[in-house]
Amino acid sequence: MALVKQLRMVVTLSLVLLLLGVQETLWAQDARPPNVIVILCDNLGYGDVGCYGSKVHRTPSLDQMAAEGMKFTDLYAASGVCTPSRAALLTGCYPPRVDMHKSDTGGAVLQPVSPKGLSPSEITIAELLKTKGYATTIIGKWHLGDQLPFLPTRQGFDSFYGIPYSDDMTPREGKPWPDLPLMRDEVVIDAPVDLNEATRLYTLEAIRFITDNRNRPFFLYLPQAMPGSTRAPYASEAFRGKSENGPWGDSVEELDWSTGQILKTLKLLQLEERTLVIWTSDNGAPRRSPVQGSNEPLKGWGYTTAEGGMRVPTIAWWPGTIPGGTECAEVASLMDLYPTIAHLAGAPLPHDRMIDGKDILPLLKGTPGAKSPHEAFYYYMFDQLQAVRSGDWKLYLPLPSVKGGWQQEKEAFARPRLFNLKEDLQETNDVAKQNPQIVEQMLLLAAKIQADLGDDENPGPGRRPAGHFASPTARVLPK
C-alpha cells in the first residue's frame, strides 16, 4: 500500500513538473521578441499586384495579406536602384551616409568582382538581432559586395543561400564576369544558376528555416531575385506562360505564390501572432519597351527619383498586432524597418553613428493620431539630392546638370518644381509659382541634409566610408 502511495506521489509530482514546464515554455514564448520576415522583391512596380490596382496579374495571396494586414501607400525605398536601396534597408541610413550610393566605377550598382562593398564596420539589422539571440538568414539576392569580407555571413547572418548580385550580371562581350553563382554561405554550389528555379528554391529554403527555428526568435531576410533586371524574367514551369502579362507577369504570380506559402507555414506552426512580415520592393518597375511592369498610378519608372521610381508597394502583416484591412498614408521608408525592428527586439540602436530611419511602430499598430516621424524624405540619385518631400509636398530642386542616365525630363530640373502629391500623383501640375513660401521651406530642408551628407562630389561630414578589398576574386565553383 505504501508503494502504491509512493507511485501515486511520483506520478502526481511528474505531472505537476510537466505542467510547470509547459507553463514556463508558454511564459518564455510570451516574453520572447517577435520573429521578423522581410520579403524584398526586385524591380517590382507599385501597380504590379492586385491590391495596388493591377488588372493583369493574379495575386490572391498578397491581396489576402493586405486584407489581413496593413497596406502602405506612401512608403519609399531610399533609392531608385538596387544596391543603394538594399544598403539603406539593412543599415537604416541614406545610401550616401554609408557610401553605397554608387559603385567603385561610378555606376549605380555594384558589379561582380568589385573591390567595394558594405563596410564591415556598419551594423546591420541582422547584427543587431544577433545580440538578442535571433537566428538570422538571408535567402536570395545580396548585392552589397561579393568579396569575402562583404558577404552576408560577415554581416550578421548565420547563413546565406542565393546569388551575390543581380540576375543580369552574367558573362558577355565586354563583361568578363564569372557565371552567375548560387552560393550557400561562402561557397559557390552551382554555376550558372538556373534562375527559373530561383523563386521556388528560395521558398522551400525559407520554409525550412522557419520550421527549424520555430522555437526561437528568428529573422528571415528574403530578397527575391524576381522580377529582376533581365528583359525576360524567370519563373518555374508551374507558372511559365500562365499569366496575362508574359514573363514579367509569370514571375509576379510566382512571387505571390511564394508569399502565400510562407504565410501558410506560419499559420500551420501557429506562429502568425508572433511574426511580423513585411512584403515590399527595392524600387519601382524599370522602363521597358514593350511595357512589362507597372508603377501606376504614380509617374515615372524605376531608376529615377520620380514617384514611380522610389515609392514602393508595402504590406505589413502581424495578426493580433497590426489591424487587418487597414491602410497607412503617412510618409515612411524602408530605412524605418531598422529602428522599428530593433525596438521590437529590445535591441538598443548604435549610439556612435547617425541612423536616418525612424521607429514607425505606432503606424504599424494603427495607433490613433499616429503621424509620420519624418520632417522630410530625401530623393537621392547617386550622390545628388534631386528632390525633397515634406508632408504632401514634393519639390524637385533646380540643378545645373542631372545625374542618372535614365532620368526623364532633364530640362525640367532647370527650375524648382513643386507638386502636391495628395492631389497630383502624376506630378503634372507644378504649383511652385503659387507657393513661394513652401518652396523656400523645402529648399531649407534640402540645405539641412546637404550640410550633413554633402552633394554631388562634395561629401559632407555625415558620410562614412564603404568597405574596400585590395585583391578581389571571382566567386566560382570550387575545383
XYZ file of C-alpha atoms in Angstrom:
479
model
C 0.000 0.000 0.000
C 2.858 2.350 0.856
C 4.433 1.564 -2.520
C 1.196 2.469 -4.346
C 1.073 5.792 -2.483
C 4.685 6.480 -3.386
C 3.994 5.707 -7.061
C 0.959 7.999 -6.990
C 3.064 10.730 -5.445
C 5.775 10.277 -8.111
C 3.210 10.360 -10.939
C 1.486 13.393 -9.421
C 4.804 15.176 -8.957
C 5.820 14.313 -12.516
C 2.555 15.713 -13.873
C 2.987 18.881 -11.813
C 6.549 19.304 -13.073
C 5.401 18.637 -16.645
C 2.628 21.214 -16.373
C 5.052 23.692 -14.821
C 7.468 23.037 -17.670
C 4.740 23.629 -20.259
C 3.708 26.802 -18.451
C 7.308 28.003 -18.274
C 7.631 27.357 -22.020
C 4.500 29.379 -22.680
C 5.763 32.160 -20.418
C 9.082 32.095 -22.241
C 7.307 32.289 -25.584
C 5.184 35.185 -24.383
C 8.330 37.001 -23.249
C 10.395 36.365 -26.349
C 10.572 39.051 -29.022
C 8.685 38.581 -32.299
C 10.017 36.837 -35.348
C 10.652 39.121 -38.331
C 10.402 38.312 -42.036
C 11.275 40.888 -44.697
C 10.393 39.874 -48.262
C 12.000 42.241 -50.783
C 11.092 41.843 -54.454
C 13.442 43.087 -57.172
C 12.167 45.848 -59.505
C 8.511 45.071 -58.732
C 6.331 48.060 -59.563
C 3.858 49.932 -57.366
C 0.960 48.809 -59.563
C 2.069 45.229 -60.170
C -0.175 43.453 -57.629
C -3.922 43.294 -57.303
C -4.322 45.171 -54.041
C -2.395 48.078 -55.596
C -4.516 48.115 -58.739
C -3.099 45.546 -61.153
C -5.638 44.139 -63.608
C -3.230 41.789 -65.390
C -1.571 39.917 -62.509
C -3.334 37.399 -60.268
C -2.038 37.922 -56.721
C -4.556 36.308 -54.349
C -2.016 35.675 -51.576
C -0.846 39.289 -51.455
C -4.404 40.559 -51.713
C -5.314 38.371 -48.734
C -2.212 39.525 -46.871
C -3.348 43.128 -47.333
C -6.867 42.202 -46.191
C -5.389 40.700 -43.020
C -2.783 43.431 -42.532
C -1.857 46.995 -43.448
C -1.154 48.471 -46.873
C 1.225 51.443 -47.021
C 0.513 53.925 -49.813
C 3.385 56.373 -49.206
C 6.383 54.255 -48.273
C 9.698 54.798 -50.059
C 12.854 52.941 -50.875
C 15.867 55.159 -50.223
C 16.967 54.839 -53.844
C 15.516 54.090 -57.240
C 18.198 51.454 -57.882
C 19.192 48.197 -56.278
C 22.474 48.323 -54.321
C 21.853 51.640 -52.523
C 18.251 50.685 -51.748
C 19.320 47.426 -50.066
C 22.146 49.083 -48.163
C 19.665 51.615 -46.781
C 17.217 48.926 -45.675
C 19.846 46.925 -43.787
C 21.577 49.915 -42.138
C 18.700 52.367 -41.678
C 20.717 55.055 -43.484
C 20.523 57.082 -46.662
C 22.897 55.477 -49.193
C 25.407 58.373 -49.270
C 25.781 58.113 -45.488
C 27.234 54.618 -45.831
C 28.979 55.318 -49.164
C 26.806 52.857 -51.065
C 25.260 55.411 -53.410
C 27.479 54.398 -56.331
C 29.883 51.665 -57.351
C 33.667 51.775 -57.415
C 33.477 52.526 -61.153
C 30.950 55.324 -60.704
C 27.972 53.197 -61.725
C 24.645 52.936 -59.976
C 25.141 49.421 -58.550
C 27.985 47.092 -57.624
C 29.196 44.710 -60.302
C 30.823 41.268 -59.947
C 34.367 41.123 -58.561
C 34.149 44.671 -57.238
C 36.630 45.793 -54.562
C 33.814 47.753 -52.891
C 31.137 46.556 -50.501
C 29.097 47.447 -47.439
C 31.637 48.275 -44.758
C 32.133 45.565 -42.118
C 32.057 48.397 -39.577
C 28.392 49.060 -40.348
C 25.904 47.383 -38.013
C 23.148 45.671 -39.983
C 19.694 44.701 -38.751
C 20.956 41.116 -38.587
C 23.859 42.102 -36.337
C 21.520 43.979 -34.005
C 19.206 40.990 -33.761
C 22.074 38.596 -33.086
C 22.656 40.461 -29.808
C 19.140 39.401 -28.737
C 19.536 35.722 -29.598
C 17.894 35.689 -33.024
C 18.602 33.082 -35.666
C 19.303 35.046 -38.852
C 19.407 34.139 -42.517
C 19.316 35.699 -45.967
C 17.783 33.744 -48.806
C 18.005 35.423 -52.203
C 19.879 38.330 -53.743
C 22.541 40.159 -51.691
C 24.185 42.768 -53.971
C 26.207 44.584 -51.297
C 29.605 43.196 -52.236
C 30.715 39.752 -53.424
C 34.145 39.623 -51.748
C 34.512 37.540 -48.593
C 34.641 40.476 -46.114
C 31.371 41.802 -47.540
C 29.314 38.604 -47.747
C 26.185 38.275 -45.563
C 27.865 35.732 -43.289
C 30.289 38.515 -42.300
C 27.418 40.990 -41.758
C 25.348 39.282 -39.058
C 23.652 36.487 -40.985
C 24.101 32.916 -39.745
C 23.586 31.599 -43.261
C 23.219 32.677 -46.885
C 21.556 30.868 -49.768
C 21.283 32.783 -53.009
C 23.084 34.940 -55.539
C 25.623 37.648 -54.633
C 24.410 40.219 -57.199
C 21.814 40.807 -59.947
C 20.334 38.197 -62.251
C 21.511 40.113 -65.339
C 25.190 40.158 -64.330
C 26.328 37.267 -66.479
C 29.369 36.888 -68.758
C 29.089 38.545 -72.167
C 31.163 40.613 -74.588
C 32.997 43.331 -72.702
C 31.954 41.821 -69.358
C 34.373 39.003 -68.408
C 32.332 38.121 -65.345
C 32.033 34.626 -63.882
C 28.940 32.512 -64.407
C 26.159 33.726 -62.119
C 26.792 31.722 -58.931
C 24.393 30.155 -56.469
C 26.013 30.268 -53.048
C 25.497 28.583 -49.718
C 27.172 30.637 -47.029
C 30.570 31.484 -48.544
C 30.850 28.682 -51.112
C 29.539 28.510 -54.689
C 27.397 25.390 -55.032
C 26.170 25.852 -58.617
C 27.081 27.988 -61.625
C 25.477 29.163 -63.768
C 22.404 29.121 -61.555
C 19.043 28.164 -63.098
C 17.070 31.331 -62.402
C 13.839 29.661 -63.488
C 14.045 27.732 -60.233
C 15.119 30.654 -58.028
C 11.749 31.646 -56.531
C 10.722 28.039 -55.909
C 14.023 27.076 -54.291
C 14.146 30.232 -52.171
C 10.641 29.475 -50.936
C 11.499 25.916 -49.926
C 14.630 27.154 -48.166
C 12.612 29.801 -46.316
C 10.034 27.282 -45.139
C 12.827 25.020 -43.910
C 14.414 27.872 -41.948
C 11.103 28.891 -40.348
C 10.340 25.315 -39.356
C 13.802 24.649 -37.933
C 13.729 27.834 -35.848
C 10.092 27.846 -34.775
C 11.020 27.617 -31.075
C 13.313 30.670 -31.024
C 13.137 34.201 -32.391
C 14.287 34.401 -35.994
C 14.975 36.961 -38.707
C 14.401 35.880 -42.286
C 15.541 38.331 -44.956
C 14.186 37.109 -48.299
C 15.344 39.424 -51.113
C 13.786 37.704 -54.114
C 15.643 37.808 -57.437
C 12.458 38.390 -59.453
C 11.006 40.059 -61.480
C 14.638 41.108 -61.766
C 16.708 43.071 -64.223
C 16.689 40.859 -67.328
C 14.366 41.660 -70.212
C 12.736 38.232 -69.872
C 12.112 37.490 -66.171
C 12.216 33.913 -64.973
C 9.612 31.571 -63.496
C 9.352 27.859 -62.799
C 7.463 25.508 -65.102
C 4.317 25.699 -62.967
C 3.999 29.442 -63.685
C 5.767 29.936 -67.021
C 3.388 31.129 -69.741
C 0.406 31.232 -67.379
C -0.113 34.972 -66.783
C -1.725 37.617 -68.996
C 1.475 39.698 -68.981
C 4.205 37.491 -70.384
C 7.334 36.535 -68.425
C 7.014 39.574 -66.138
C 3.536 38.506 -65.073
C 4.615 34.878 -64.685
C 7.338 35.905 -62.242
C 4.981 38.197 -60.295
C 2.404 35.446 -59.912
C 5.061 33.015 -58.683
C 6.226 35.624 -56.147
C 2.627 35.810 -54.934
C 2.559 32.022 -54.561
C 5.822 32.174 -52.634
C 4.472 34.688 -50.136
C 1.346 32.604 -49.709
C 3.396 29.502 -48.877
C 5.333 31.400 -46.219
C 2.182 32.786 -44.578
C 0.587 29.314 -44.648
C 3.657 27.894 -42.922
C 3.447 30.493 -40.162
C -0.222 29.677 -39.603
C 0.423 25.918 -39.644
C 3.132 26.327 -36.991
C 0.913 28.746 -35.026
C 3.498 31.483 -35.381
C 1.329 34.079 -37.099
C 0.733 36.107 -33.920
C 4.452 36.006 -33.129
C 5.734 37.110 -36.529
C 5.947 40.472 -38.266
C 6.042 40.051 -42.043
C 6.940 42.949 -44.327
C 6.481 42.480 -48.070
C 7.856 45.176 -50.385
C 10.131 46.010 -53.361
C 13.576 47.562 -53.667
C 12.461 50.172 -56.246
C 9.888 50.740 -58.957
C 9.493 48.816 -62.201
C 12.004 49.957 -64.862
C 11.026 51.432 -68.206
C 10.790 48.738 -70.871
C 9.563 48.578 -74.466
C 7.147 46.917 -74.684
C 5.981 47.786 -71.169
C 6.310 44.984 -68.615
C 5.896 46.249 -65.049
C 3.577 48.994 -63.821
C 4.010 51.849 -61.362
C 0.502 53.191 -61.869
C -0.996 55.462 -60.648
C 2.429 57.028 -59.982
C 4.514 58.917 -62.502
C 7.777 57.581 -63.835
C 9.886 54.444 -63.786
C 12.404 52.666 -61.652
C 15.967 54.001 -61.625
C 14.666 57.585 -61.249
C 13.608 59.935 -58.451
C 10.050 60.184 -59.793
C 7.391 58.722 -57.506
C 7.263 55.587 -59.639
C 10.966 55.075 -59.094
C 11.103 55.187 -55.316
C 7.611 54.788 -53.835
C 7.175 51.041 -53.368
C 4.236 48.730 -52.603
C 4.455 47.608 -48.987
C 2.243 45.292 -46.946
C 2.738 44.701 -43.217
C 1.181 41.595 -41.628
C 1.102 40.610 -37.968
C -2.258 39.202 -36.854
C -3.266 40.419 -33.419
C -0.924 43.430 -33.567
C -1.383 45.088 -36.953
C -5.090 45.803 -37.563
C -6.377 43.945 -40.591
C -7.758 45.626 -43.680
C -6.124 48.956 -42.882
C -4.207 51.499 -44.936
C -1.464 53.921 -43.909
C -0.919 57.079 -45.969
C 1.833 58.545 -43.772
C 5.304 59.059 -45.241
C 7.609 56.189 -44.291
C 10.702 54.486 -45.648
C 12.350 51.093 -45.829
C 15.051 52.696 -43.663
C 12.454 52.778 -40.878
C 12.496 48.990 -40.615
C 15.891 49.196 -38.890
C 14.870 51.147 -35.743
C 11.393 49.612 -35.693
C 12.680 46.040 -35.688
C 15.350 46.983 -33.145
C 12.612 48.342 -30.861
C 10.554 45.166 -31.197
C 13.589 43.007 -30.402
C 14.664 45.161 -27.460
C 17.989 45.886 -29.158
C 19.439 49.359 -28.482
C 20.356 51.376 -31.553
C 24.054 52.162 -32.033
C 24.975 55.387 -30.221
C 28.159 56.087 -32.159
C 26.575 56.793 -35.557
C 23.674 58.508 -37.237
C 20.673 56.383 -38.199
C 18.247 58.082 -40.602
C 15.325 55.685 -40.183
C 12.628 56.281 -37.579
C 10.576 53.944 -35.409
C 7.194 53.525 -37.132
C 5.655 51.035 -34.703
C 2.778 53.447 -33.913
C 1.931 53.496 -37.620
C 2.101 49.700 -37.851
C -0.187 49.303 -34.855
C -2.665 51.799 -36.242
C -2.339 53.966 -33.136
C -4.972 56.736 -33.353
C -3.390 60.015 -34.385
C -0.032 58.442 -35.304
C 1.854 60.590 -37.801
C 4.946 60.205 -39.923
C 8.074 60.705 -37.808
C 9.851 62.300 -40.785
C 10.202 66.042 -41.176
C 11.300 65.313 -44.722
C 12.207 62.477 -47.053
C 15.094 62.963 -49.480
C 15.322 61.569 -53.015
C 18.919 60.804 -53.991
C 20.308 59.679 -57.337
C 23.937 58.667 -56.840
C 25.255 61.397 -54.508
C 22.964 64.071 -55.943
C 19.951 65.270 -53.974
C 17.256 65.730 -56.619
C 14.035 66.157 -54.642
C 12.555 66.592 -51.165
C 9.182 65.563 -49.764
C 7.610 67.094 -46.664
C 4.010 66.254 -45.853
C 2.044 66.274 -49.097
C 4.594 68.461 -50.887
C 7.393 67.328 -53.192
C 9.982 69.767 -54.536
C 12.354 68.956 -57.367
C 15.496 71.017 -56.869
C 16.962 73.296 -59.547
C 20.103 71.550 -60.824
C 22.721 72.662 -63.363
C 23.084 69.044 -64.518
C 21.201 65.874 -63.659
C 22.799 62.571 -62.697
C 21.266 59.315 -63.790
C 21.160 58.279 -67.414
C 17.565 57.102 -67.016
C 16.134 60.407 -65.752
C 13.300 61.808 -67.825
C 12.668 65.492 -68.473
C 16.200 66.587 -67.585
C 15.454 70.082 -68.808
C 12.754 70.383 -66.130
C 15.451 70.486 -63.425
C 16.428 73.966 -64.614
C 13.950 75.419 -62.124
C 12.354 74.361 -58.827
C 9.134 72.400 -59.364
C 6.563 71.830 -56.616
C 3.804 69.215 -56.579
C 1.054 68.339 -54.122
C 1.254 64.553 -54.117
C -2.064 64.143 -52.345
C -3.814 65.754 -55.292
C -1.347 65.054 -58.115
C 0.223 61.591 -58.140
C 1.274 62.032 -61.758
C 3.321 65.137 -60.862
C 1.836 67.121 -63.730
C 0.696 70.372 -62.065
C 3.712 72.445 -60.989
C 2.495 74.899 -58.323
C 5.869 76.404 -57.369
C 4.951 79.917 -58.520
C 1.752 79.893 -56.464
C 3.528 78.699 -53.287
C 6.849 80.577 -52.918
C 6.900 80.194 -49.123
C 6.577 76.405 -49.353
C 9.346 76.336 -51.960
C 11.575 78.323 -49.620
C 10.824 75.988 -46.696
C 11.623 72.946 -48.836
C 14.889 74.483 -50.025
C 15.861 74.985 -46.373
C 15.179 71.288 -45.725
C 17.390 70.407 -48.690
C 20.168 72.627 -47.362
C 19.902 70.868 -43.994
C 20.656 67.407 -45.373
C 23.266 68.789 -47.774
C 25.151 70.267 -44.827
C 25.245 66.768 -43.334
C 25.782 64.467 -46.328
C 27.083 66.910 -48.900
C 26.037 66.849 -52.520
C 27.479 65.763 -55.846
C 31.234 65.321 -55.491
C 31.448 67.233 -52.199
C 30.932 64.739 -49.335
C 29.616 66.097 -46.060
C 30.787 65.304 -42.520
C 27.983 62.778 -42.008
C 29.283 60.252 -44.527
C 31.013 57.034 -43.517
C 33.319 55.075 -45.840
C 32.348 51.862 -47.585
C 34.494 48.750 -47.365
C 37.303 48.173 -49.857
C 39.142 44.932 -50.593
C 42.506 45.245 -52.337
C 42.546 41.966 -54.289
C 39.032 40.977 -55.383
C 38.459 37.498 -56.810
C 35.535 35.923 -58.642
C 33.062 33.679 -56.874
C 33.310 30.421 -58.842
C 32.627 26.724 -58.363
C 35.443 25.092 -56.395
C 37.509 22.680 -58.465
